[in-house]
PDB file of N, CA and C in Angstrom:
ATOM      1  N   MET A   1       2.569 -13.707 -13.500  1.00 71.00           N
ATOM      2  CA  MET A   1       1.906 -14.340 -12.387  1.00 71.00           C
ATOM      3  C   MET A   1       2.546 -13.862 -11.078  1.00 71.00           C
ATOM      4  N   GLU A   2       1.728 -13.603 -10.113  1.00 81.00           N
ATOM      5  CA  GLU A   2       2.190 -13.111  -8.828  1.00 81.00           C
ATOM      6  C   GLU A   2       2.807 -14.228  -7.994  1.00 81.00           C
ATOM      7  N   SER A   3       3.916 -13.920  -7.348  1.00 88.00           N
ATOM      8  CA  SER A   3       4.577 -14.933  -6.515  1.00 88.00           C
ATOM      9  C   SER A   3       3.782 -15.186  -5.238  1.00 88.00           C
ATOM     10  N   VAL A   4       4.036 -16.317  -4.636  1.00 91.00           N
ATOM     11  CA  VAL A   4       3.388 -16.675  -3.376  1.00 91.00           C
ATOM     12  C   VAL A   4       3.756 -15.665  -2.294  1.00 91.00           C
ATOM     13  N   ASN A   5       5.020 -15.275  -2.242  1.00 92.00           N
ATOM     14  CA  ASN A   5       5.453 -14.317  -1.228  1.00 92.00           C
ATOM     15  C   ASN A   5       4.729 -12.982  -1.354  1.00 92.00           C
ATOM     16  N   ARG A   6       4.614 -12.491  -2.573  1.00 92.00           N
ATOM     17  CA  ARG A   6       3.931 -11.212  -2.777  1.00 92.00           C
ATOM     18  C   ARG A   6       2.447 -11.345  -2.436  1.00 92.00           C
ATOM     19  N   HIS A   7       1.874 -12.468  -2.785  1.00 93.00           N
ATOM     20  CA  HIS A   7       0.464 -12.731  -2.485  1.00 93.00           C
ATOM     21  C   HIS A   7       0.229 -12.713  -0.967  1.00 93.00           C
ATOM     22  N   ILE A   8       1.116 -13.347  -0.224  1.00 96.00           N
ATOM     23  CA  ILE A   8       1.026 -13.367   1.244  1.00 96.00           C
ATOM     24  C   ILE A   8       1.171 -11.954   1.802  1.00 96.00           C
ATOM     25  N   CYS A   9       2.158 -11.222   1.313  1.00 96.00           N
ATOM     26  CA  CYS A   9       2.369  -9.842   1.785  1.00 96.00           C
ATOM     27  C   CYS A   9       1.150  -8.971   1.506  1.00 96.00           C
ATOM     28  N   LYS A  10       0.580  -9.111   0.329  1.00 95.00           N
ATOM     29  CA  LYS A  10      -0.615  -8.333  -0.011  1.00 95.00           C
ATOM     30  C   LYS A  10      -1.769  -8.671   0.926  1.00 95.00           C
ATOM     31  N   TYR A  11      -1.947  -9.944   1.186  1.00 97.00           N
ATOM     32  CA  TYR A  11      -3.031 -10.342   2.083  1.00 97.00           C
ATOM     33  C   TYR A  11      -2.842  -9.711   3.460  1.00 97.00           C
ATOM     34  N   ILE A  12      -1.666  -9.850   4.005  1.00 98.00           N
ATOM     35  CA  ILE A  12      -1.398  -9.310   5.340  1.00 98.00           C
ATOM     36  C   ILE A  12      -1.567  -7.795   5.354  1.00 98.00           C
ATOM     37  N   TYR A  13      -1.043  -7.134   4.349  1.00 97.00           N
ATOM     38  CA  TYR A  13      -1.133  -5.668   4.326  1.00 97.00           C
ATOM     39  C   TYR A  13      -2.582  -5.193   4.158  1.00 97.00           C
ATOM     40  N   TYR A  14      -3.253  -5.688   3.131  1.00 97.00           N
ATOM     41  CA  TYR A  14      -4.582  -5.160   2.813  1.00 97.00           C
ATOM     42  C   TYR A  14      -5.696  -5.642   3.740  1.00 97.00           C
ATOM     43  N   ASN A  15      -5.451  -6.715   4.470  1.00 97.00           N
ATOM     44  CA  ASN A  15      -6.478  -7.207   5.385  1.00 97.00           C
ATOM     45  C   ASN A  15      -6.214  -6.869   6.842  1.00 97.00           C
ATOM     46  N   TRP A  16      -4.948  -6.689   7.196  1.00 97.00           N
ATOM     47  CA  TRP A  16      -4.641  -6.481   8.610  1.00 97.00           C
ATOM     48  C   TRP A  16      -3.870  -5.193   8.892  1.00 97.00           C
ATOM     49  N   ILE A  17      -2.762  -4.991   8.210  1.00 98.00           N
ATOM     50  CA  ILE A  17      -1.925  -3.820   8.523  1.00 98.00           C
ATOM     51  C   ILE A  17      -2.669  -2.528   8.234  1.00 98.00           C
ATOM     52  N   ILE A  18      -3.318  -2.456   7.100  1.00 97.00           N
ATOM     53  CA  ILE A  18      -4.008  -1.225   6.709  1.00 97.00           C
ATOM     54  C   ILE A  18      -5.114  -0.850   7.698  1.00 97.00           C
ATOM     55  N   ASN A  19      -5.646  -1.837   8.411  1.00 96.00           N
ATOM     56  CA  ASN A  19      -6.709  -1.578   9.381  1.00 96.00           C
ATOM     57  C   ASN A  19      -6.183  -1.245  10.773  1.00 96.00           C
ATOM     58  N   SER A  20      -4.890  -1.347  10.946  1.00 96.00           N
ATOM     59  CA  SER A  20      -4.279  -1.029  12.232  1.00 96.00           C
ATOM     60  C   SER A  20      -4.121   0.488  12.367  1.00 96.00           C
ATOM     61  N   ASP A  21      -4.046   0.959  13.592  1.00 96.00           N
ATOM     62  CA  ASP A  21      -3.877   2.397  13.827  1.00 96.00           C
ATOM     63  C   ASP A  21      -2.559   2.914  13.255  1.00 96.00           C
ATOM     64  N   SER A  22      -1.528   2.082  13.265  1.00 97.00           N
ATOM     65  CA  SER A  22      -0.226   2.461  12.707  1.00 97.00           C
ATOM     66  C   SER A  22       0.598   1.206  12.460  1.00 97.00           C
ATOM     67  N   GLN A  23       1.639   1.363  11.665  1.00 97.00           N
ATOM     68  CA  GLN A  23       2.541   0.250  11.402  1.00 97.00           C
ATOM     69  C   GLN A  23       3.234  -0.170  12.691  1.00 97.00           C
ATOM     70  N   ARG A  24       3.596   0.796  13.509  1.00 97.00           N
ATOM     71  CA  ARG A  24       4.268   0.529  14.782  1.00 97.00           C
ATOM     72  C   ARG A  24       3.358  -0.293  15.705  1.00 97.00           C
ATOM     73  N   LYS A  25       2.090   0.093  15.762  1.00 98.00           N
ATOM     74  CA  LYS A  25       1.147  -0.619  16.615  1.00 98.00           C
ATOM     75  C   LYS A  25       0.962  -2.056  16.126  1.00 98.00           C
ATOM     76  N   PHE A  26       0.843  -2.242  14.814  1.00 98.00           N
ATOM     77  CA  PHE A  26       0.714  -3.586  14.265  1.00 98.00           C
ATOM     78  C   PHE A  26       1.930  -4.420  14.645  1.00 98.00           C
ATOM     79  N   ALA A  27       3.112  -3.857  14.485  1.00 98.00           N
ATOM     80  CA  ALA A  27       4.346  -4.564  14.828  1.00 98.00           C
ATOM     81  C   ALA A  27       4.359  -4.956  16.299  1.00 98.00           C
ATOM     82  N   ASP A  28       4.045  -4.023  17.161  1.00 97.00           N
ATOM     83  CA  ASP A  28       4.033  -4.293  18.602  1.00 97.00           C
ATOM     84  C   ASP A  28       3.013  -5.372  18.966  1.00 97.00           C
ATOM     85  N   GLU A  29       1.833  -5.282  18.396  1.00 97.00           N
ATOM     86  CA  GLU A  29       0.770  -6.234  18.715  1.00 97.00           C
ATOM     87  C   GLU A  29       1.049  -7.638  18.176  1.00 97.00           C
ATOM     88  N   HIS A  30       1.938  -7.732  17.185  1.00 98.00           N
ATOM     89  CA  HIS A  30       2.198  -9.017  16.553  1.00 98.00           C
ATOM     90  C   HIS A  30       3.617  -9.522  16.813  1.00 98.00           C
ATOM     91  N   ASN A  31       4.307  -8.857  17.732  1.00 97.00           N
ATOM     92  CA  ASN A  31       5.628  -9.296  18.173  1.00 97.00           C
ATOM     93  C   ASN A  31       6.643  -9.390  17.030  1.00 97.00           C
ATOM     94  N   ILE A  32       6.591  -8.410  16.122  1.00 98.00           N
ATOM     95  CA  ILE A  32       7.560  -8.336  15.025  1.00 98.00           C
ATOM     96  C   ILE A  32       8.138  -6.927  14.981  1.00 98.00           C
ATOM     97  N   GLU A  33       9.238  -6.778  14.275  1.00 97.00           N
ATOM     98  CA  GLU A  33       9.868  -5.464  14.132  1.00 97.00           C
ATOM     99  C   GLU A  33       9.078  -4.613  13.141  1.00 97.00           C
ATOM    100  N   GLU A  34       9.085  -3.310  13.380  1.00 97.00           N
ATOM    101  CA  GLU A  34       8.395  -2.406  12.463  1.00 97.00           C
ATOM    102  C   GLU A  34       9.013  -2.463  11.070  1.00 97.00           C
ATOM    103  N   SER A  35      10.307  -2.740  10.983  1.00 97.00           N
ATOM    104  CA  SER A  35      10.963  -2.834   9.675  1.00 97.00           C
ATOM    105  C   SER A  35      10.359  -3.963   8.838  1.00 97.00           C
ATOM    106  N   ILE A  36       9.904  -5.019   9.488  1.00 97.00           N
ATOM    107  CA  ILE A  36       9.253  -6.119   8.772  1.00 97.00           C
ATOM    108  C   ILE A  36       7.913  -5.662   8.214  1.00 97.00           C
ATOM    109  N   VAL A  37       7.193  -4.879   8.995  1.00 97.00           N
ATOM    110  CA  VAL A  37       5.914  -4.340   8.526  1.00 97.00           C
ATOM    111  C   VAL A  37       6.152  -3.462   7.294  1.00 97.00           C
ATOM    112  N   ARG A  38       7.211  -2.664   7.328  1.00 96.00           N
ATOM    113  CA  ARG A  38       7.527  -1.817   6.168  1.00 96.00           C
ATOM    114  C   ARG A  38       7.861  -2.661   4.938  1.00 96.00           C
ATOM    115  N   LYS A  39       8.584  -3.765   5.142  1.00 95.00           N
ATOM    116  CA  LYS A  39       8.916  -4.657   4.023  1.00 95.00           C
ATOM    117  C   LYS A  39       7.657  -5.288   3.433  1.00 95.00           C
ATOM    118  N   ILE A  40       6.755  -5.709   4.306  1.00 96.00           N
ATOM    119  CA  ILE A  40       5.489  -6.293   3.844  1.00 96.00           C
ATOM    120  C   ILE A  40       4.703  -5.261   3.045  1.00 96.00           C
ATOM    121  N   LYS A  41       4.642  -4.045   3.556  1.00 95.00           N
ATOM    122  CA  LYS A  41       3.914  -2.972   2.872  1.00 95.00           C
ATOM    123  C   LYS A  41       4.530  -2.696   1.508  1.00 95.00           C
ATOM    124  N   LYS A  42       5.838  -2.542   1.470  1.00 94.00           N
ATOM    125  CA  LYS A  42       6.515  -2.232   0.213  1.00 94.00           C
ATOM    126  C   LYS A  42       6.342  -3.362  -0.801  1.00 94.00           C
ATOM    127  N   ALA A  43       6.445  -4.599  -0.340  1.00 93.00           N
ATOM    128  CA  ALA A  43       6.282  -5.747  -1.239  1.00 93.00           C
ATOM    129  C   ALA A  43       4.867  -5.840  -1.781  1.00 93.00           C
ATOM    130  N   SER A  44       3.899  -5.366  -1.011  1.00 92.00           N
ATOM    131  CA  SER A  44       2.514  -5.462  -1.459  1.00 92.00           C
ATOM    132  C   SER A  44       2.115  -4.311  -2.379  1.00 92.00           C
ATOM    133  N   GLN A  45       2.852  -3.217  -2.346  1.00 90.00           N
ATOM    134  CA  GLN A  45       2.473  -2.046  -3.130  1.00 90.00           C
ATOM    135  C   GLN A  45       3.381  -1.745  -4.318  1.00 90.00           C
ATOM    136  N   ASP A  46       4.643  -2.089  -4.214  1.00 86.00           N
ATOM    137  CA  ASP A  46       5.634  -1.701  -5.223  1.00 86.00           C
ATOM    138  C   ASP A  46       6.050  -2.918  -6.052  1.00 86.00           C
ATOM    139  N   LYS A  47       5.581  -2.971  -7.294  1.00 80.00           N
ATOM    140  CA  LYS A  47       5.887  -4.116  -8.160  1.00 80.00           C
ATOM    141  C   LYS A  47       7.369  -4.198  -8.508  1.00 80.00           C
ATOM    142  N   ASP A  48       8.078  -3.088  -8.428  1.00 81.00           N
ATOM    143  CA  ASP A  48       9.506  -3.067  -8.736  1.00 81.00           C
ATOM    144  C   ASP A  48      10.368  -3.430  -7.533  1.00 81.00           C
ATOM    145  N   TYR A  49       9.742  -3.558  -6.375  1.00 80.00           N
ATOM    146  CA  TYR A  49      10.477  -3.910  -5.156  1.00 80.00           C
ATOM    147  C   TYR A  49      10.927  -5.356  -5.222  1.00 80.00           C
ATOM    148  N   ILE A  50      12.162  -5.586  -4.816  1.00 79.00           N
ATOM    149  CA  ILE A  50      12.654  -6.957  -4.767  1.00 79.00           C
ATOM    150  C   ILE A  50      11.781  -7.728  -3.783  1.00 79.00           C
ATOM    151  N   GLU A  51      11.369  -8.871  -4.212  1.00 81.00           N
ATOM    152  CA  GLU A  51      10.423  -9.667  -3.434  1.00 81.00           C
ATOM    153  C   GLU A  51      10.908  -9.901  -2.003  1.00 81.00           C
ATOM    154  N   TYR A  52       9.997  -9.769  -1.059  1.00 88.00           N
ATOM    155  CA  TYR A  52      10.307 -10.056   0.345  1.00 88.00           C
ATOM    156  C   TYR A  52       9.885 -11.482   0.646  1.00 88.00           C
ATOM    157  N   ASN A  53      10.854 -12.314   0.971  1.00 93.00           N
ATOM    158  CA  ASN A  53      10.587 -13.706   1.337  1.00 93.00           C
ATOM    159  C   ASN A  53      10.257 -13.757   2.821  1.00 93.00           C
ATOM    160  N   ILE A  54       9.005 -13.646   3.123  1.00 93.00           N
ATOM    161  CA  ILE A  54       8.566 -13.579   4.514  1.00 93.00           C
ATOM    162  C   ILE A  54       8.843 -14.916   5.207  1.00 93.00           C
ATOM    163  N   PRO A  55       9.602 -14.884   6.293  1.00 95.00           N
ATOM    164  CA  PRO A  55       9.921 -16.133   6.990  1.00 95.00           C
ATOM    165  C   PRO A  55       8.693 -16.766   7.659  1.00 95.00           C
ATOM    166  N   ILE A  56       8.708 -18.070   7.730  1.00 96.00           N
ATOM    167  CA  ILE A  56       7.627 -18.796   8.409  1.00 96.00           C
ATOM    168  C   ILE A  56       7.552 -18.359   9.866  1.00 96.00           C
ATOM    169  N   THR A  57       8.685 -18.068  10.483  1.00 97.00           N
ATOM    170  CA  THR A  57       8.674 -17.632  11.886  1.00 97.00           C
ATOM    171  C   THR A  57       7.906 -16.322  12.045  1.00 97.00           C
ATOM    172  N   THR A  58       8.014 -15.451  11.068  1.00 97.00           N
ATOM    173  CA  THR A  58       7.259 -14.198  11.101  1.00 97.00           C
ATOM    174  C   THR A  58       5.770 -14.476  10.938  1.00 97.00           C
ATOM    175  N   LEU A  59       5.438 -15.335   9.998  1.00 97.00           N
ATOM    176  CA  LEU A  59       4.027 -15.716   9.821  1.00 97.00           C
ATOM    177  C   LEU A  59       3.474 -16.351  11.087  1.00 97.00           C
ATOM    178  N   GLU A  60       4.289 -17.171  11.725  1.00 97.00           N
ATOM    179  CA  GLU A  60       3.853 -17.827  12.950  1.00 97.00           C
ATOM    180  C   GLU A  60       3.575 -16.804  14.054  1.00 97.00           C
ATOM    181  N   LYS A  61       4.420 -15.797  14.181  1.00 98.00           N
ATOM    182  CA  LYS A  61       4.212 -14.748  15.187  1.00 98.00           C
ATOM    183  C   LYS A  61       2.923 -13.978  14.904  1.00 98.00           C
ATOM    184  N   ILE A  62       2.705 -13.649  13.653  1.00 98.00           N
ATOM    185  CA  ILE A  62       1.494 -12.911  13.283  1.00 98.00           C
ATOM    186  C   ILE A  62       0.262 -13.768  13.562  1.00 98.00           C
ATOM    187  N   CYS A  63       0.317 -15.021  13.148  1.00 98.00           N
ATOM    188  CA  CYS A  63      -0.825 -15.920  13.359  1.00 98.00           C
ATOM    189  C   CYS A  63      -1.091 -16.160  14.842  1.00 98.00           C
ATOM    190  N   THR A  64      -0.056 -16.348  15.609  1.00 98.00           N
ATOM    191  CA  THR A  64      -0.208 -16.558  17.050  1.00 98.00           C
ATOM    192  C   THR A  64      -0.885 -15.350  17.684  1.00 98.00           C
ATOM    193  N   SER A  65      -0.465 -14.166  17.293  1.00 97.00           N
ATOM    194  CA  SER A  65      -1.061 -12.947  17.830  1.00 97.00           C
ATOM    195  C   SER A  65      -2.522 -12.800  17.441  1.00 97.00           C
ATOM    196  N   ARG A  66      -2.875 -13.330  16.289  1.00 97.00           N
ATOM    197  CA  ARG A  66      -4.253 -13.254  15.810  1.00 97.00           C
ATOM    198  C   ARG A  66      -5.067 -14.488  16.208  1.00 97.00           C
ATOM    199  N   GLU A  67      -4.416 -15.377  16.948  1.00 98.00           N
ATOM    200  CA  GLU A  67      -5.043 -16.602  17.433  1.00 98.00           C
ATOM    201  C   GLU A  67      -5.593 -17.484  16.312  1.00 98.00           C
ATOM    202  N   ILE A  68      -4.764 -17.652  15.288  1.00 97.00           N
ATOM    203  CA  ILE A  68      -5.097 -18.574  14.208  1.00 97.00           C
ATOM    204  C   ILE A  68      -3.895 -19.494  13.977  1.00 97.00           C
ATOM    205  N   LYS A  69      -4.155 -20.643  13.428  1.00 97.00           N
ATOM    206  CA  LYS A  69      -3.107 -21.608  13.089  1.00 97.00           C
ATOM    207  C   LYS A  69      -2.555 -21.277  11.711  1.00 97.00           C
ATOM    208  N   LEU A  70      -1.325 -21.692  11.461  1.00 96.00           N
ATOM    209  CA  LEU A  70      -0.724 -21.436  10.151  1.00 96.00           C
ATOM    210  C   LEU A  70      -1.559 -22.020   9.016  1.00 96.00           C
ATOM    211  N   TYR A  71      -2.076 -23.231   9.203  1.00 96.00           N
ATOM    212  CA  TYR A  71      -2.875 -23.831   8.133  1.00 96.00           C
ATOM    213  C   TYR A  71      -4.147 -23.023   7.870  1.00 96.00           C
ATOM    214  N   GLU A  72      -4.696 -22.407   8.919  1.00 97.00           N
ATOM    215  CA  GLU A  72      -5.870 -21.550   8.736  1.00 97.00           C
ATOM    216  C   GLU A  72      -5.492 -20.299   7.937  1.00 97.00           C
ATOM    217  N   PHE A  73      -4.322 -19.766   8.247  1.00 97.00           N
ATOM    218  CA  PHE A  73      -3.839 -18.596   7.497  1.00 97.00           C
ATOM    219  C   PHE A  73      -3.731 -18.922   6.012  1.00 97.00           C
ATOM    220  N   PHE A  74      -3.102 -20.053   5.704  1.00 96.00           N
ATOM    221  CA  PHE A  74      -2.928 -20.404   4.292  1.00 96.00           C
ATOM    222  C   PHE A  74      -4.265 -20.671   3.598  1.00 96.00           C
ATOM    223  N   LYS A  75      -5.233 -21.166   4.330  1.00 96.00           N
ATOM    224  CA  LYS A  75      -6.572 -21.308   3.757  1.00 96.00           C
ATOM    225  C   LYS A  75      -7.176 -19.934   3.462  1.00 96.00           C
ATOM    226  N   MET A  76      -6.987 -19.004   4.396  1.00 95.00           N
ATOM    227  CA  MET A  76      -7.529 -17.651   4.215  1.00 95.00           C
ATOM    228  C   MET A  76      -6.890 -16.961   3.024  1.00 95.00           C
ATOM    229  N   VAL A  77      -5.587 -17.165   2.863  1.00 94.00           N
ATOM    230  CA  VAL A  77      -4.858 -16.538   1.763  1.00 94.00           C
ATOM    231  C   VAL A  77      -5.144 -17.263   0.450  1.00 94.00           C
ATOM    232  N   ASN A  78      -5.671 -18.466   0.572  1.00 88.00           N
ATOM    233  CA  ASN A  78      -6.037 -19.278  -0.578  1.00 88.00           C
ATOM    234  C   ASN A  78      -4.816 -19.719  -1.385  1.00 88.00           C
ATOM    235  N   ILE A  79      -3.871 -20.285  -0.669  1.00 75.00           N
ATOM    236  CA  ILE A  79      -2.660 -20.798  -1.323  1.00 75.00           C
ATOM    237  C   ILE A  79      -2.665 -22.309  -1.224  1.00 75.00           C
TER     238      ILE A  79
END
């Protein structure tokens, strides 16, 4: 069974990051470090990667940039 963290990372990567012009641009537009974007990408693609426990503060920054509330995000991710 897939963990909640991996599920969240997959959602963010496959719905938002992959549609961005670059990882750097996504990071800049969402007020997060590019290294976090790389961790999200790796966690969503590599099953052998140690799970990335995405902090709520990071989710909050991403959601704020996308003008959605955290509860809306969790509804979208279906958790």
